[in-house]
């Protein structure tokens, strides 16, 4: 998205903590990969719920400091059951991580407003429709 930054500004490798012990029995890793800055801005501006979409300019500004990411999707291939999606990002700076955290919080407050919300200094958790969404910031890293 920013050709002038390459090749000096390559994506930061991101590791996801091992959550296998916290997963329900039978869940395995189904998919893993990277979203990238563009897809991350689309989550905020073009999501499935029209009323929770943020303005494109705001979403792109929040995603602009993206440094790298990785996601993992867990589930049971034999059953149509619940799934667990973990998405961790690295940001170019703590300020970029703060901007994304604040923008994602605005998105989450609208997207899951029909549920409950627990806010902390570096973690917000929305529980709505039986689904838990939690975003946690640690320095210049954020996991959803």
JSON list of C-alpha atoms in Angstrom, two decimals:
[
{"chain": "A", "resi": 1, "resn": "UNK", "atom": "CA", "xyz": [0.00, 0.00, 0.00]},
{"chain": "A", "resi": 2, "resn": "UNK", "atom": "CA", "xyz": [2.97, 2.28, 0.52]},
{"chain": "A", "resi": 3, "resn": "UNK", "atom": "CA", "xyz": [5.50, 1.46, -2.24]},
{"chain": "A", "resi": 4, "resn": "UNK", "atom": "CA", "xyz": [7.81, 4.26, -1.15]},
{"chain": "A", "resi": 5, "resn": "UNK", "atom": "CA", "xyz": [8.49, 2.42, 2.12]},
{"chain": "A", "resi": 6, "resn": "UNK", "atom": "CA", "xyz": [9.83, -0.75, 0.48]},
{"chain": "A", "resi": 7, "resn": "UNK", "atom": "CA", "xyz": [12.16, -2.58, 0.57]},
{"chain": "A", "resi": 8, "resn": "UNK", "atom": "CA", "xyz": [13.30, -0.98, 3.83]},
{"chain": "A", "resi": 9, "resn": "UNK", "atom": "CA", "xyz": [9.97, -1.38, 5.62]},
{"chain": "A", "resi": 10, "resn": "UNK", "atom": "CA", "xyz": [9.03, -5.06, 5.46]},
{"chain": "A", "resi": 11, "resn": "UNK", "atom": "CA", "xyz": [6.25, -6.57, 7.61]},
{"chain": "A", "resi": 12, "resn": "UNK", "atom": "CA", "xyz": [7.20, -7.34, 11.19]},
{"chain": "A", "resi": 13, "resn": "UNK", "atom": "CA", "xyz": [6.97, -11.09, 11.99]},
{"chain": "A", "resi": 14, "resn": "UNK", "atom": "CA", "xyz": [4.17, -11.68, 14.51]},
{"chain": "A", "resi": 15, "resn": "UNK", "atom": "CA", "xyz": [3.87, -14.70, 16.76]},
{"chain": "A", "resi": 16, "resn": "UNK", "atom": "CA", "xyz": [0.61, -15.78, 18.37]},
{"chain": "A", "resi": 17, "resn": "UNK", "atom": "CA", "xyz": [0.80, -17.23, 21.88]},
{"chain": "A", "resi": 18, "resn": "UNK", "atom": "CA", "xyz": [-0.01, -20.94, 22.11]},
{"chain": "A", "resi": 19, "resn": "UNK", "atom": "CA", "xyz": [-3.65, -21.14, 23.19]},
{"chain": "A", "resi": 20, "resn": "UNK", "atom": "CA", "xyz": [-4.13, -24.88, 22.59]},
{"chain": "A", "resi": 21, "resn": "UNK", "atom": "CA", "xyz": [-4.60, -25.65, 26.30]},
{"chain": "A", "resi": 22, "resn": "UNK", "atom": "CA", "xyz": [-7.47, -23.14, 26.52]},
{"chain": "A", "resi": 23, "resn": "UNK", "atom": "CA", "xyz": [-9.37, -24.55, 23.54]},
{"chain": "A", "resi": 24, "resn": "UNK", "atom": "CA", "xyz": [-12.31, -26.94, 23.95]},
{"chain": "A", "resi": 25, "resn": "UNK", "atom": "CA", "xyz": [-11.60, -30.61, 23.23]},
{"chain": "A", "resi": 26, "resn": "UNK", "atom": "CA", "xyz": [-11.56, -31.46, 19.54]},
{"chain": "A", "resi": 27, "resn": "UNK", "atom": "CA", "xyz": [-10.61, -28.00, 18.29]},
{"chain": "A", "resi": 28, "resn": "UNK", "atom": "CA", "xyz": [-7.63, -27.86, 15.98]},
{"chain": "A", "resi": 29, "resn": "UNK", "atom": "CA", "xyz": [-5.94, -25.25, 13.84]},
{"chain": "A", "resi": 30, "resn": "UNK", "atom": "CA", "xyz": [-7.97, -24.90, 10.63]},
{"chain": "A", "resi": 31, "resn": "UNK", "atom": "CA", "xyz": [-6.29, -21.91, 9.01]},
{"chain": "A", "resi": 32, "resn": "UNK", "atom": "CA", "xyz": [-3.63, -19.29, 9.60]},
{"chain": "A", "resi": 33, "resn": "UNK", "atom": "CA", "xyz": [-2.31, -16.38, 7.63]},
{"chain": "A", "resi": 34, "resn": "UNK", "atom": "CA", "xyz": [-2.03, -12.61, 7.42]},
{"chain": "A", "resi": 35, "resn": "UNK", "atom": "CA", "xyz": [-4.66, -9.94, 6.82]},
{"chain": "A", "resi": 36, "resn": "UNK", "atom": "CA", "xyz": [-2.50, -6.90, 6.13]},
{"chain": "A", "resi": 37, "resn": "UNK", "atom": "CA", "xyz": [-3.19, -3.20, 6.35]},
{"chain": "A", "resi": 38, "resn": "UNK", "atom": "CA", "xyz": [-5.79, -3.09, 3.57]},
{"chain": "A", "resi": 39, "resn": "UNK", "atom": "CA", "xyz": [-7.97, -5.91, 4.94]},
{"chain": "A", "resi": 40, "resn": "UNK", "atom": "CA", "xyz": [-7.70, -4.48, 8.43]},
{"chain": "A", "resi": 41, "resn": "UNK", "atom": "CA", "xyz": [-9.06, -1.15, 7.20]},
{"chain": "A", "resi": 42, "resn": "UNK", "atom": "CA", "xyz": [-11.90, -3.04, 5.50]},
{"chain": "A", "resi": 43, "resn": "UNK", "atom": "CA", "xyz": [-12.88, -4.72, 8.79]},
{"chain": "A", "resi": 44, "resn": "UNK", "atom": "CA", "xyz": [-13.46, -1.25, 10.24]},
{"chain": "A", "resi": 45, "resn": "UNK", "atom": "CA", "xyz": [-15.08, 0.40, 7.22]},
{"chain": "A", "resi": 46, "resn": "UNK", "atom": "CA", "xyz": [-16.90, -2.35, 5.32]},
{"chain": "A", "resi": 47, "resn": "UNK", "atom": "CA", "xyz": [-18.04, -4.91, 7.87]},
{"chain": "A", "resi": 48, "resn": "UNK", "atom": "CA", "xyz": [-21.22, -6.93, 7.64]},
{"chain": "A", "resi": 49, "resn": "UNK", "atom": "CA", "xyz": [-23.20, -4.52, 9.86]},
{"chain": "A", "resi": 50, "resn": "UNK", "atom": "CA", "xyz": [-23.72, -1.24, 7.96]},
{"chain": "A", "resi": 51, "resn": "UNK", "atom": "CA", "xyz": [-24.50, 0.72, 11.15]},
{"chain": "A", "resi": 52, "resn": "UNK", "atom": "CA", "xyz": [-21.11, -0.11, 12.67]},
{"chain": "A", "resi": 53, "resn": "UNK", "atom": "CA", "xyz": [-18.98, 0.83, 9.66]},
{"chain": "A", "resi": 54, "resn": "UNK", "atom": "CA", "xyz": [-16.53, 3.62, 10.31]},
{"chain": "A", "resi": 55, "resn": "UNK", "atom": "CA", "xyz": [-15.75, 6.25, 7.67]},
{"chain": "A", "resi": 56, "resn": "UNK", "atom": "CA", "xyz": [-13.19, 4.96, 5.15]},
{"chain": "A", "resi": 57, "resn": "UNK", "atom": "CA", "xyz": [-10.80, 7.83, 5.90]},
{"chain": "A", "resi": 58, "resn": "UNK", "atom": "CA", "xyz": [-10.87, 7.03, 9.63]},
{"chain": "A", "resi": 59, "resn": "UNK", "atom": "CA", "xyz": [-10.42, 3.28, 9.06]},
{"chain": "A", "resi": 60, "resn": "UNK", "atom": "CA", "xyz": [-7.48, 3.80, 6.70]},
{"chain": "A", "resi": 61, "resn": "UNK", "atom": "CA", "xyz": [-5.82, 6.22, 9.14]},
{"chain": "A", "resi": 62, "resn": "UNK", "atom": "CA", "xyz": [-6.17, 3.69, 11.97]},
{"chain": "A", "resi": 63, "resn": "UNK", "atom": "CA", "xyz": [-4.68, 0.89, 9.85]},
{"chain": "A", "resi": 64, "resn": "UNK", "atom": "CA", "xyz": [-1.87, 3.03, 8.38]},
{"chain": "A", "resi": 65, "resn": "UNK", "atom": "CA", "xyz": [0.58, 2.27, 11.19]},
{"chain": "A", "resi": 66, "resn": "UNK", "atom": "CA", "xyz": [0.25, -1.50, 10.63]},
{"chain": "A", "resi": 67, "resn": "UNK", "atom": "CA", "xyz": [3.59, -3.23, 10.94]},
{"chain": "A", "resi": 68, "resn": "UNK", "atom": "CA", "xyz": [2.58, -6.88, 10.60]},
{"chain": "A", "resi": 69, "resn": "UNK", "atom": "CA", "xyz": [-0.01, -9.42, 11.72]},
{"chain": "A", "resi": 70, "resn": "UNK", "atom": "CA", "xyz": [-0.95, -13.06, 11.93]},
{"chain": "A", "resi": 71, "resn": "UNK", "atom": "CA", "xyz": [-4.26, -14.82, 12.48]},
{"chain": "A", "resi": 72, "resn": "UNK", "atom": "CA", "xyz": [-5.20, -18.35, 13.46]},
{"chain": "A", "resi": 73, "resn": "UNK", "atom": "CA", "xyz": [-8.62, -19.98, 13.19]},
{"chain": "A", "resi": 74, "resn": "UNK", "atom": "CA", "xyz": [-9.46, -22.97, 15.37]},
{"chain": "A", "resi": 75, "resn": "UNK", "atom": "CA", "xyz": [-12.46, -25.26, 15.15]},
{"chain": "A", "resi": 76, "resn": "UNK", "atom": "CA", "xyz": [-13.57, -28.82, 14.68]},
{"chain": "A", "resi": 77, "resn": "UNK", "atom": "CA", "xyz": [-13.47, -30.06, 11.07]},
{"chain": "A", "resi": 78, "resn": "UNK", "atom": "CA", "xyz": [-15.93, -32.88, 11.86]},
{"chain": "A", "resi": 79, "resn": "UNK", "atom": "CA", "xyz": [-18.60, -30.68, 13.42]},
{"chain": "A", "resi": 80, "resn": "UNK", "atom": "CA", "xyz": [-20.22, -27.37, 12.69]},
{"chain": "A", "resi": 81, "resn": "UNK", "atom": "CA", "xyz": [-19.40, -25.95, 16.11]},
{"chain": "A", "resi": 82, "resn": "UNK", "atom": "CA", "xyz": [-18.04, -22.82, 17.64]},
{"chain": "A", "resi": 83, "resn": "UNK", "atom": "CA", "xyz": [-14.76, -21.44, 16.41]},
{"chain": "A", "resi": 84, "resn": "UNK", "atom": "CA", "xyz": [-11.97, -19.39, 17.91]},
{"chain": "A", "resi": 85, "resn": "UNK", "atom": "CA", "xyz": [-10.21, -16.72, 15.90]},
{"chain": "A", "resi": 86, "resn": "UNK", "atom": "CA", "xyz": [-7.03, -15.09, 17.21]},
{"chain": "A", "resi": 87, "resn": "UNK", "atom": "CA", "xyz": [-5.53, -12.10, 15.43]},
{"chain": "A", "resi": 88, "resn": "UNK", "atom": "CA", "xyz": [-2.36, -10.37, 16.63]},
{"chain": "A", "resi": 89, "resn": "UNK", "atom": "CA", "xyz": [-0.75, -7.27, 15.16]},
{"chain": "A", "resi": 90, "resn": "UNK", "atom": "CA", "xyz": [2.50, -5.37, 15.46]},
{"chain": "A", "resi": 91, "resn": "UNK", "atom": "CA", "xyz": [2.45, -1.61, 14.90]},
{"chain": "A", "resi": 92, "resn": "UNK", "atom": "CA", "xyz": [5.13, 0.77, 13.70]},
{"chain": "A", "resi": 93, "resn": "UNK", "atom": "CA", "xyz": [4.97, 2.65, 17.00]},
{"chain": "A", "resi": 94, "resn": "UNK", "atom": "CA", "xyz": [3.13, 2.72, 20.32]},
{"chain": "A", "resi": 95, "resn": "UNK", "atom": "CA", "xyz": [1.24, 5.77, 19.03]},
{"chain": "A", "resi": 96, "resn": "UNK", "atom": "CA", "xyz": [0.05, 3.78, 16.00]},
{"chain": "A", "resi": 97, "resn": "UNK", "atom": "CA", "xyz": [-1.08, 0.96, 18.31]},
{"chain": "A", "resi": 98, "resn": "UNK", "atom": "CA", "xyz": [-2.92, 3.49, 20.50]},
{"chain": "A", "resi": 99, "resn": "UNK", "atom": "CA", "xyz": [-4.67, 4.96, 17.45]},
{"chain": "A", "resi": 100, "resn": "UNK", "atom": "CA", "xyz": [-5.80, 1.53, 16.26]},
{"chain": "A", "resi": 101, "resn": "UNK", "atom": "CA", "xyz": [-6.93, 0.54, 19.78]},
{"chain": "A", "resi": 102, "resn": "UNK", "atom": "CA", "xyz": [-9.02, 3.70, 20.09]},
{"chain": "A", "resi": 103, "resn": "UNK", "atom": "CA", "xyz": [-10.53, 3.30, 16.63]},
{"chain": "A", "resi": 104, "resn": "UNK", "atom": "CA", "xyz": [-11.27, -0.40, 17.14]},
{"chain": "A", "resi": 105, "resn": "UNK", "atom": "CA", "xyz": [-12.90, 0.46, 20.47]},
{"chain": "A", "resi": 106, "resn": "UNK", "atom": "CA", "xyz": [-15.17, 2.95, 18.68]},
{"chain": "A", "resi": 107, "resn": "UNK", "atom": "CA", "xyz": [-16.00, 0.24, 16.12]},
{"chain": "A", "resi": 108, "resn": "UNK", "atom": "CA", "xyz": [-16.64, -2.36, 18.84]},
{"chain": "A", "resi": 109, "resn": "UNK", "atom": "CA", "xyz": [-18.81, -0.02, 20.90]},
{"chain": "A", "resi": 110, "resn": "UNK", "atom": "CA", "xyz": [-21.10, 0.34, 17.88]},
{"chain": "A", "resi": 111, "resn": "UNK", "atom": "CA", "xyz": [-20.83, -3.19, 16.47]},
{"chain": "A", "resi": 112, "resn": "UNK", "atom": "CA", "xyz": [-21.59, -5.00, 19.73]},
{"chain": "A", "resi": 113, "resn": "UNK", "atom": "CA", "xyz": [-23.61, -2.28, 21.50]},
{"chain": "A", "resi": 114, "resn": "UNK", "atom": "CA", "xyz": [-26.46, -4.73, 22.20]},
{"chain": "A", "resi": 115, "resn": "UNK", "atom": "CA", "xyz": [-24.22, -6.73, 24.54]},
{"chain": "A", "resi": 116, "resn": "UNK", "atom": "CA", "xyz": [-22.12, -6.03, 27.60]},
{"chain": "A", "resi": 117, "resn": "UNK", "atom": "CA", "xyz": [-18.81, -4.23, 27.70]},
{"chain": "A", "resi": 118, "resn": "UNK", "atom": "CA", "xyz": [-15.89, -4.40, 30.11]},
{"chain": "A", "resi": 119, "resn": "UNK", "atom": "CA", "xyz": [-13.27, -1.68, 29.57]},
{"chain": "A", "resi": 120, "resn": "UNK", "atom": "CA", "xyz": [-9.81, -1.50, 31.03]},
{"chain": "A", "resi": 121, "resn": "UNK", "atom": "CA", "xyz": [-6.67, 0.49, 30.38]},
{"chain": "A", "resi": 122, "resn": "UNK", "atom": "CA", "xyz": [-5.34, -1.94, 27.79]},
{"chain": "A", "resi": 123, "resn": "UNK", "atom": "CA", "xyz": [-8.21, -4.36, 27.25]},
{"chain": "A", "resi": 124, "resn": "UNK", "atom": "CA", "xyz": [-11.82, -4.10, 26.13]},
{"chain": "A", "resi": 125, "resn": "UNK", "atom": "CA", "xyz": [-14.20, -7.06, 26.03]},
{"chain": "A", "resi": 126, "resn": "UNK", "atom": "CA", "xyz": [-17.60, -7.08, 24.36]},
{"chain": "A", "resi": 127, "resn": "UNK", "atom": "CA", "xyz": [-19.97, -10.01, 24.93]},
{"chain": "A", "resi": 128, "resn": "UNK", "atom": "CA", "xyz": [-22.92, -10.04, 22.56]},
{"chain": "A", "resi": 129, "resn": "UNK", "atom": "CA", "xyz": [-25.09, -12.77, 21.13]},
{"chain": "A", "resi": 130, "resn": "UNK", "atom": "CA", "xyz": [-23.10, -15.44, 22.95]},
{"chain": "A", "resi": 131, "resn": "UNK", "atom": "CA", "xyz": [-19.85, -14.34, 21.29]},
{"chain": "A", "resi": 132, "resn": "UNK", "atom": "CA", "xyz": [-16.93, -12.75, 23.13]},
{"chain": "A", "resi": 133, "resn": "UNK", "atom": "CA", "xyz": [-14.69, -10.22, 21.41]},
{"chain": "A", "resi": 134, "resn": "UNK", "atom": "CA", "xyz": [-11.69, -9.03, 23.34]},
{"chain": "A", "resi": 135, "resn": "UNK", "atom": "CA", "xyz": [-8.93, -6.65, 22.23]},
{"chain": "A", "resi": 136, "resn": "UNK", "atom": "CA", "xyz": [-5.76, -6.45, 24.29]},
{"chain": "A", "resi": 137, "resn": "UNK", "atom": "CA", "xyz": [-2.93, -3.94, 23.83]},
{"chain": "A", "resi": 138, "resn": "UNK", "atom": "CA", "xyz": [0.61, -4.58, 25.02]},
{"chain": "A", "resi": 139, "resn": "UNK", "atom": "CA", "xyz": [3.05, -1.85, 23.98]},
{"chain": "A", "resi": 140, "resn": "UNK", "atom": "CA", "xyz": [3.05, -1.72, 20.19]},
{"chain": "A", "resi": 141, "resn": "UNK", "atom": "CA", "xyz": [1.20, -5.04, 19.85]},
{"chain": "A", "resi": 142, "resn": "UNK", "atom": "CA", "xyz": [-2.53, -5.75, 19.84]},
{"chain": "A", "resi": 143, "resn": "UNK", "atom": "CA", "xyz": [-4.41, -9.05, 19.87]},
{"chain": "A", "resi": 144, "resn": "UNK", "atom": "CA", "xyz": [-8.11, -9.52, 19.09]}
]
